[in-house]
Amino acid sequence: MDLEKARQTAKALVAQMTAEEKMSQLLFEAPAIERLGIREYNWWNEACHGVARAGVATVFPQSIAMAASFDAPLVGEIAAAIAEEGRAKYNKSVAFGDRGIYKGLTYWAPNINIFRDPRWGRGQETCGEDPFLTATVAKAYIQGLQGDGEFFKATACAKHFAGHSGPEGKRHGFNAEISKKDMAETYLPAFKKAVEAGVAGVMGAYNRTNGEPCCASPTLMEILRKQWGFEGYFVSDCGAIADIFHGHHVANSLEEAAAMALKAGCELNCGDAFRALTEAYEEDLVTEEEITAAAERLFTIRAKLGEFEEKRPFADTPLSAVSSKEHKALSLKMAEESVVLLENKNGFLPLDPRKAQTIAVVGPNAMSRTVLEGNYHGHADEYITVADGIRRAFPQSRILVADGCAVFEGPYWDGFNDLQSEGAAAAAEADVTVLCLGLDRNIEGEELGFSNDFTEHGDRKTMRLPACQMKLAEAVCDVCENVIVVVLCGSCADLGEKVRSRAKAVLHGWYPGAMGGLAIANVLSGAVSPSGRLPITFYRDDNTLPPMENYDMQGRTYRYLQEAPLYPFGYGLSYTAFVYGAPTLVAKADDKVTVSVTVKNTGDRAGREVVQCYAQFSDSRTVTPHCQLCAVESVVLQAGEEKDVTLTVAPFWLQTVLSDGTRTRPDSGVTLFVGGGQPAPDAAGISLS
Amino acid sequence: MDLEKARQTAKALVAQMTAEEKMSQLLFEAPAIERLGIREYNWWNEACHGVARAGVATVFPQSIAMAASFDAPLVGEIAAAIAEEGRAKYNKSVAFGDRGIYKGLTYWAPNINIFRDPRWGRGQETCGEDPFLTATVAKAYIQGLQGDGEFFKATACAKHFAGHSGPEGKRHGFNAEISKKDMAETYLPAFKKAVEAGVAGVMGAYNRTNGEPCCASPTLMEILRKQWGFEGYFVSDCGAIADIFHGHHVANSLEEAAAMALKAGCELNCGDAFRALTEAYEEDLVTEEEITAAAERLFTIRAKLGEFEEKRPFADTPLSAVSSKEHKALSLKMAEESVVLLENKNGFLPLDPRKAQTIAVVGPNAMSRTVLEGNYHGHADEYITVADGIRRAFPQSRILVADGCAVFEGPYWDGFNDLQSEGAAAAAEADVTVLCLGLDRNIEGEELGFSNDFTEHGDRKTMRLPACQMKLAEAVCDVCENVIVVVLCGSCADLGEKVRSRAKAVLHGWYPGAMGGLAIANVLSGAVSPSGRLPITFYRDDNTLPPMENYDMQGRTYRYLQEAPLYPFGYGLSYTAFVYGAPTLVAKADDKVTVSVTVKNTGDRAGREVVQCYAQFSDSRTVTPHCQLCAVESVVLQAGEEKDVTLTVAPFWLQTVLSDGTRTRPDSGVTLFVGGGQPAPDAAGISLS
């Protein structure tokens, strides 16, 4: 079924509907139209990092972790696995007559908003702070999920369009003021690339951007539909159309809000504001043509998913695909690739698993399942916590486990129990302490119902961890010589000078999925050499970030930060060493530039290296980024092995963006740098001018 | 340090205190008195089934599960393990200067209230409905916890004295009206036996009993102190002294409430009402002698725990005792012994683990950790869920896991997602479905903050499971031929006629502790033959139990129930068969009666048999129980093996209780019955008359 055929099917179906019926189909809970043989369909489905909220499914590492692998092909494999689980579950739920919420195939992922502020609670759902990395990971995810067959295997939805990244507490009435330059340079590229990748859906954000509600924005829709030629469906974030009236106060009624959204090009309403379309239609605020066009777009997607086929595609995907051994292995592999080794003093890691030693596993995330899941998660049928993983990976060791504190002293904390002595006692007994700190979705997440010293409705107020954890960390460092800090959270963390200077090693493990504890343990034991890279800048806690409400990119992310970061974007250590030859220009054409570099593993163990290519340019007409990631390849090398790695750069990423949003060739030319991270000041590059 | 020496130490310390200092020591957070070298001490510590609320500790099966083993010696071993973990943790916390809540040695366990009403949310903490079983398990727990050395290893506290078992929503102002007969026959015996076992503490209940607040009851204190000679400490339940004023309105002020409690003989206040003792003392509501006596009793306990020794006893108990492999093995063993096999049609169980088959593990408790824990729990460093256990025990099988529904559609349930099709789909694919139903502490527990269709502040309203689970169970039975229902909850459950008739087997697994999933799986696979017995009557849902507020025993428990129960107290199936010879009277003396019986394992596999001895008596002067458990022994027999089992009955349990509470020899004599459960109508007994 090509798109045109799907469109014809949709047109034919919609043509038989009354106006009222057509309007009913624009709600996420689209009812059945029995006389036309149309079943109910629920558009709201989630799959941020595995099929979510629909019972058991493989819980892959959270998006930010997948981005940290810098391994788009692996993301693509995972997305294909997610779609397979989704199809398996869909086959069964329809067989049991269940077409309810979270049981469909139209997933509202990926979240490709730029993680421009490390405090944002939903940053964990994103692919990090960089437009190129986000676009690259998103493309792999979208194409993996949707497949390349006659029918969509499932559909992706790029969200939240556009200019959306907190604050969570204000989102229903917030106006993001964003310059044309930042929009074109930072906020829009990943969406453009998602459209080019064929994404089936785009979700509008809650907030206004430059005064227009994102779900009813002529400006944004002009870019999406006209400039980029997006032909998929546009859905409002849940409740966002009602917000146009209740939160943004730019409509005088729900009818008006619904009409504004529909007329702008929003076909589908998550929420129920579109129930007011009936009145809006009666009051001539919308035309039947607009309603028809919206319904046709939606039924085109449903047709391309195969819903109206006599023989449903993918009907033979078996239930045993769900949470299969193969998918768990993929999840483990991604978790292993996503762990970023930030510190490793004197090669303290890996620990020798053959040695008889006492390992204390201390901290509120040592035994947590919640931290493995992140937000927008499914239920795993098996969880390997960090403590579980260490027990498996270090069978010769005596393992002492202790809480040491709660993740945070929040609303569900009884206020009574200080467990610091428990943590310190275990650490004091141990040869090595693995200190498991971090956050979880109960304090770092989407629009949480509370605020406290640490969090503002899910957005962090500080790069430090909650006070109880910082106290525990310092106490543990006071009594144990050999402390390895494992931080599990969705953003950066600053452990502070004392802990950072005393810890022998620091690992950042994100929200690593249900197998995550084993991945961490495999890195600790050296079964896996760490290869993850930071997809976000790690700021110091004393960094003076602009207020969260300020969407200007100046002072944000590696591309515009003035201060030295704690750890830069693209950074991550390995247990082995990679030496780069001088990069060479292979080809330079209008549609792509190709460079090549020799990478040699000069260490004594195998490892994966993330080869990064950055463009550096300046332009007399505008401010340009310090540098801009423009190509990535990852390569696995055995000890002593050497490979030529070829990187292809699309010209889009070599453009400078002027203040009016125009993308153009920079007037002072471009230099490309290739290496294992951002270019050093004295690096030799390839000049393209 | 014998008790007299501890008393002298206490007297000498207290003699140096001012009245104000003495009063300060009657609060659970007893402050330091530095000039006397006395450190702060926090009396509030929990260990219902493992050291609780103090971070990591072995999570043993919940009390009701331990009672279901009918294996008091094993309870004693577990209690000794708990005390060892407690000492290990105490050694470390004091080394780190932490003498805060939950870090001490004075545990407020066991809960020996009679589980007279199956709806009570805290019934899970008890030893069931029977006075003898409760007394027997409690004695083992108390003596295991306290040890028999020069110093207490830890101290137990029998709670809640006396006549306390809901309703949870009313406990702060409730008056339990209890006849003298029921008091002497049902509510008090376990407390009397706890005192005889040397229990160090007794906790007064929240409610009033026959008009007197239990923490300030001259009637109850006369029994405890005078009749039974209790020499330990008496502590109020937390906030219960304030309740005397605020909830019961039988005092006109906090001072008066505090004075009432102290004068009655309550030495220690959990809560802070005793801060009002200062004013009460100034107003002459209490005397310094009363304050001194209370302080001396408390310091006697502290001295006997060794707190004031230069060389602290048990100081060499290492931290590695906490959550040790040995303790986990004990926890597993107890969980295995506690599983009660209720139904096993045509010997459907055990399942052959060598067979390649598809096993669906479905239900909200399939993957739950919470259900393993029960309430008043510690954190395990390792949990084996039912799904985990089945994966381990059936390595040749394909395992499909599904939620199927939430435990209940409660306040934290988003109301959106119906997972029934997920559960049914997995079951439809399976050769065998293990349906994991039940409750958890979020709906069955202590004074919960909400009520709904199913629960009233933690007390159940029905013997049925929550509606979503009943629906799931019926749906699963509709699509899978071979359904095994595993119910995990703290009380009885009625699965209803449809599910009960369709299920091939039903297991009741309580809240089985952190290793519980493996225990269940080991029973399913036949690695262990089930041997648990019901410590409570399983009522039918249509049973007309008296209102929960009615403390009269008529119509309650196996001893007084008129209707046929669903499953009787003492009931439980095995995979093997035990044949009993005729019991014989070995000896009959004033202090004990000894009977003997031959038990033969006539089946084809080893198993444990719980040999139960019931007394049946009637008395022309009063109503007597149908029968009364009076002795238990458990015996492990190999296939074909035969053993003589000797049971000793204390005369206390052969007495009838008259309406004035007098215990006496029944005027119509006593007949003893021995078997694997309650005596059948045609059973041959031993007449003692």
mmCIF file of C-alpha atoms in Angstrom, chain B residues 200-335:
data_model
loop_
_atom_site.group_PDB
_atom_site.id
_atom_site.type_symbol
_atom_site.label_atom_id
_atom_site.label_comp_id
_atom_site.label_asym_id
_atom_site.label_seq_id
_atom_site.Cartn_x
_atom_site.Cartn_y
_atom_site.Cartn_z
ATOM 1 C CA ALA B 200 10.549 -7.874 77.568
ATOM 2 C CA GLY B 201 7.840 -5.521 76.410
ATOM 3 C CA VAL B 202 4.110 -5.219 75.992
ATOM 4 C CA MET B 203 2.456 -2.537 73.875
ATOM 5 C CA GLY B 204 -0.937 -1.133 74.716
ATOM 6 C CA ALA B 205 -3.507 -0.837 71.945
ATOM 7 C CA TYR B 206 -5.033 2.329 70.524
ATOM 8 C CA ASN B 207 -8.586 1.449 71.355
ATOM 9 C CA ARG B 208 -10.484 1.232 74.575
ATOM 10 C CA THR B 209 -11.481 -2.202 75.747
ATOM 11 C CA ASN B 210 -14.664 -2.255 77.768
ATOM 12 C CA GLY B 211 -14.416 1.470 78.213
ATOM 13 C CA GLU B 212 -10.839 1.754 79.423
ATOM 14 C CA PRO B 213 -8.148 3.050 77.071
ATOM 15 C CA CYS B 214 -5.768 0.129 76.654
ATOM 16 C CA CYS B 215 -2.743 2.255 77.492
ATOM 17 C CA ALA B 216 -4.321 3.379 80.756
ATOM 18 C CA SER B 217 -6.434 0.437 81.746
ATOM 19 C CA PRO B 218 -6.409 -0.569 85.407
ATOM 20 C CA THR B 219 -8.277 -3.758 84.480
ATOM 21 C CA LEU B 220 -5.789 -4.883 81.864
ATOM 22 C CA MET B 221 -2.792 -3.822 83.911
ATOM 23 C CA GLU B 222 -4.056 -5.785 86.911
ATOM 24 C CA ILE B 223 -4.102 -8.898 84.736
ATOM 25 C CA LEU B 224 -0.728 -8.227 83.162
ATOM 26 C CA ARG B 225 1.232 -7.098 86.164
ATOM 27 C CA LYS B 226 -0.507 -8.698 89.087
ATOM 28 C CA GLN B 227 -1.997 -11.915 87.788
ATOM 29 C CA TRP B 228 0.755 -12.749 85.325
ATOM 30 C CA GLY B 229 3.641 -11.011 87.076
ATOM 31 C CA PHE B 230 4.903 -9.178 83.974
ATOM 32 C CA GLU B 231 8.143 -7.406 84.888
ATOM 33 C CA GLY B 232 9.082 -5.899 81.537
ATOM 34 C CA TYR B 233 8.185 -2.511 80.069
ATOM 35 C CA PHE B 234 4.848 -1.311 78.829
ATOM 36 C CA VAL B 235 4.755 1.065 75.876
ATOM 37 C CA SER B 236 1.860 2.906 74.317
ATOM 38 C CA ASP B 237 1.099 2.447 70.666
ATOM 39 C CA CYS B 238 2.261 5.487 68.745
ATOM 40 C CA GLY B 239 0.064 8.401 69.603
ATOM 41 C CA ALA B 240 -2.220 6.261 71.748
ATOM 42 C CA ILE B 241 -1.783 8.359 74.891
ATOM 43 C CA ALA B 242 -2.754 11.505 73.035
ATOM 44 C CA ASP B 243 -5.765 9.532 71.776
ATOM 45 C CA ILE B 244 -6.960 9.152 75.364
ATOM 46 C CA PHE B 245 -7.653 12.855 75.268
ATOM 47 C CA HIS B 246 -8.229 13.594 71.578
ATOM 48 C CA GLY B 247 -9.857 10.363 70.428
ATOM 49 C CA HIS B 248 -11.446 8.684 73.423
ATOM 50 C CA HIS B 249 -12.283 11.849 75.320
ATOM 51 C CA VAL B 250 -11.881 10.110 78.633
ATOM 52 C CA ALA B 251 -9.271 12.609 79.820
ATOM 53 C CA ASN B 252 -9.753 16.346 79.870
ATOM 54 C CA SER B 253 -6.251 17.262 78.802
ATOM 55 C CA LEU B 254 -3.002 15.766 77.580
ATOM 56 C CA GLU B 255 -1.616 16.067 81.106
ATOM 57 C CA GLU B 256 -4.494 14.059 82.433
ATOM 58 C CA ALA B 257 -4.104 11.477 79.671
ATOM 59 C CA ALA B 258 -0.392 11.179 80.353
ATOM 60 C CA ALA B 259 -1.001 10.853 84.070
ATOM 61 C CA MET B 260 -3.685 8.209 83.529
ATOM 62 C CA ALA B 261 -1.309 6.136 81.415
ATOM 63 C CA LEU B 262 1.660 6.443 83.742
ATOM 64 C CA LYS B 263 -0.363 5.711 86.848
ATOM 65 C CA ALA B 264 -1.918 2.678 85.182
ATOM 66 C CA GLY B 265 1.556 1.321 84.484
ATOM 67 C CA CYS B 266 2.492 2.499 81.010
ATOM 68 C CA GLU B 267 6.159 3.457 81.291
ATOM 69 C CA LEU B 268 6.990 4.451 77.780
ATOM 70 C CA ASN B 269 5.234 6.718 75.334
ATOM 71 C CA CYS B 270 5.501 6.291 71.613
ATOM 72 C CA GLY B 271 4.329 9.716 70.616
ATOM 73 C CA ASP B 272 4.902 12.843 72.617
ATOM 74 C CA ALA B 273 2.018 13.013 75.045
ATOM 75 C CA PHE B 274 4.425 12.265 77.887
ATOM 76 C CA ARG B 275 5.938 15.699 77.350
ATOM 77 C CA ALA B 276 2.854 16.763 79.263
ATOM 78 C CA LEU B 277 4.084 14.777 82.254
ATOM 79 C CA THR B 278 6.062 17.849 83.307
ATOM 80 C CA GLU B 279 2.861 19.768 83.856
ATOM 81 C CA ALA B 280 1.097 16.710 85.214
ATOM 82 C CA TYR B 281 3.896 16.379 87.773
ATOM 83 C CA GLU B 282 3.688 20.057 88.687
ATOM 84 C CA GLU B 283 -0.065 19.693 89.108
ATOM 85 C CA ASP B 284 0.462 16.622 91.312
ATOM 86 C CA LEU B 285 -1.332 14.329 88.868
ATOM 87 C CA VAL B 286 1.637 11.964 89.098
ATOM 88 C CA THR B 287 4.185 11.388 91.818
ATOM 89 C CA GLU B 288 7.936 11.257 91.536
ATOM 90 C CA GLU B 289 7.765 7.667 92.792
ATOM 91 C CA GLU B 290 5.670 6.689 89.797
ATOM 92 C CA ILE B 291 8.071 8.430 87.462
ATOM 93 C CA THR B 292 11.033 6.771 89.123
ATOM 94 C CA ALA B 293 9.482 3.333 88.934
ATOM 95 C CA ALA B 294 8.797 3.761 85.228
ATOM 96 C CA ALA B 295 12.303 4.993 84.486
ATOM 97 C CA GLU B 296 13.782 2.107 86.444
ATOM 98 C CA ARG B 297 11.848 -0.435 84.432
ATOM 99 C CA LEU B 298 13.021 1.096 81.179
ATOM 100 C CA PHE B 299 16.655 1.291 82.264
ATOM 101 C CA THR B 300 16.447 -2.311 83.425
ATOM 102 C CA ILE B 301 15.742 -3.304 79.818
ATOM 103 C CA ARG B 302 18.533 -1.120 78.511
ATOM 104 C CA ALA B 303 20.935 -2.589 81.053
ATOM 105 C CA LYS B 304 19.905 -6.131 80.154
ATOM 106 C CA LEU B 305 20.591 -5.281 76.503
ATOM 107 C CA GLY B 306 24.118 -4.457 77.603
ATOM 108 C CA GLU B 307 24.013 -0.786 76.739
ATOM 109 C CA PHE B 308 25.906 0.227 79.830
ATOM 110 C CA GLU B 309 28.577 -2.453 79.647
ATOM 111 C CA GLU B 310 32.099 -1.388 78.945
ATOM 112 C CA LYS B 311 32.424 -4.259 76.543
ATOM 113 C CA ARG B 312 29.130 -4.281 74.670
ATOM 114 C CA PRO B 313 27.732 -7.791 74.215
ATOM 115 C CA PHE B 314 27.441 -9.135 70.675
ATOM 116 C CA ALA B 315 29.878 -6.446 69.534
ATOM 117 C CA ASP B 316 31.526 -8.921 67.217
ATOM 118 C CA THR B 317 28.391 -9.705 65.210
ATOM 119 C CA PRO B 318 29.565 -8.662 61.759
ATOM 120 C CA LEU B 319 27.731 -6.559 59.214
ATOM 121 C CA SER B 320 27.937 -9.467 56.809
ATOM 122 C CA ALA B 321 25.260 -11.160 58.914
ATOM 123 C CA VAL B 322 22.780 -8.747 57.355
ATOM 124 C CA SER B 323 21.000 -10.290 54.404
ATOM 125 C CA SER B 324 23.451 -13.159 54.407
ATOM 126 C CA LYS B 325 23.094 -16.185 52.175
ATOM 127 C CA GLU B 326 22.199 -18.243 55.252
ATOM 128 C CA HIS B 327 19.392 -15.904 56.205
ATOM 129 C CA LYS B 328 18.066 -15.800 52.668
ATOM 130 C CA ALA B 329 18.026 -19.593 52.729
ATOM 131 C CA LEU B 330 16.021 -19.494 55.975
ATOM 132 C CA SER B 331 13.643 -17.027 54.402
ATOM 133 C CA LEU B 332 13.195 -19.282 51.386
ATOM 134 C CA LYS B 333 12.653 -22.322 53.588
ATOM 135 C CA MET B 334 9.977 -20.555 55.583
ATOM 136 C CA ALA B 335 8.280 -19.312 52.433
#
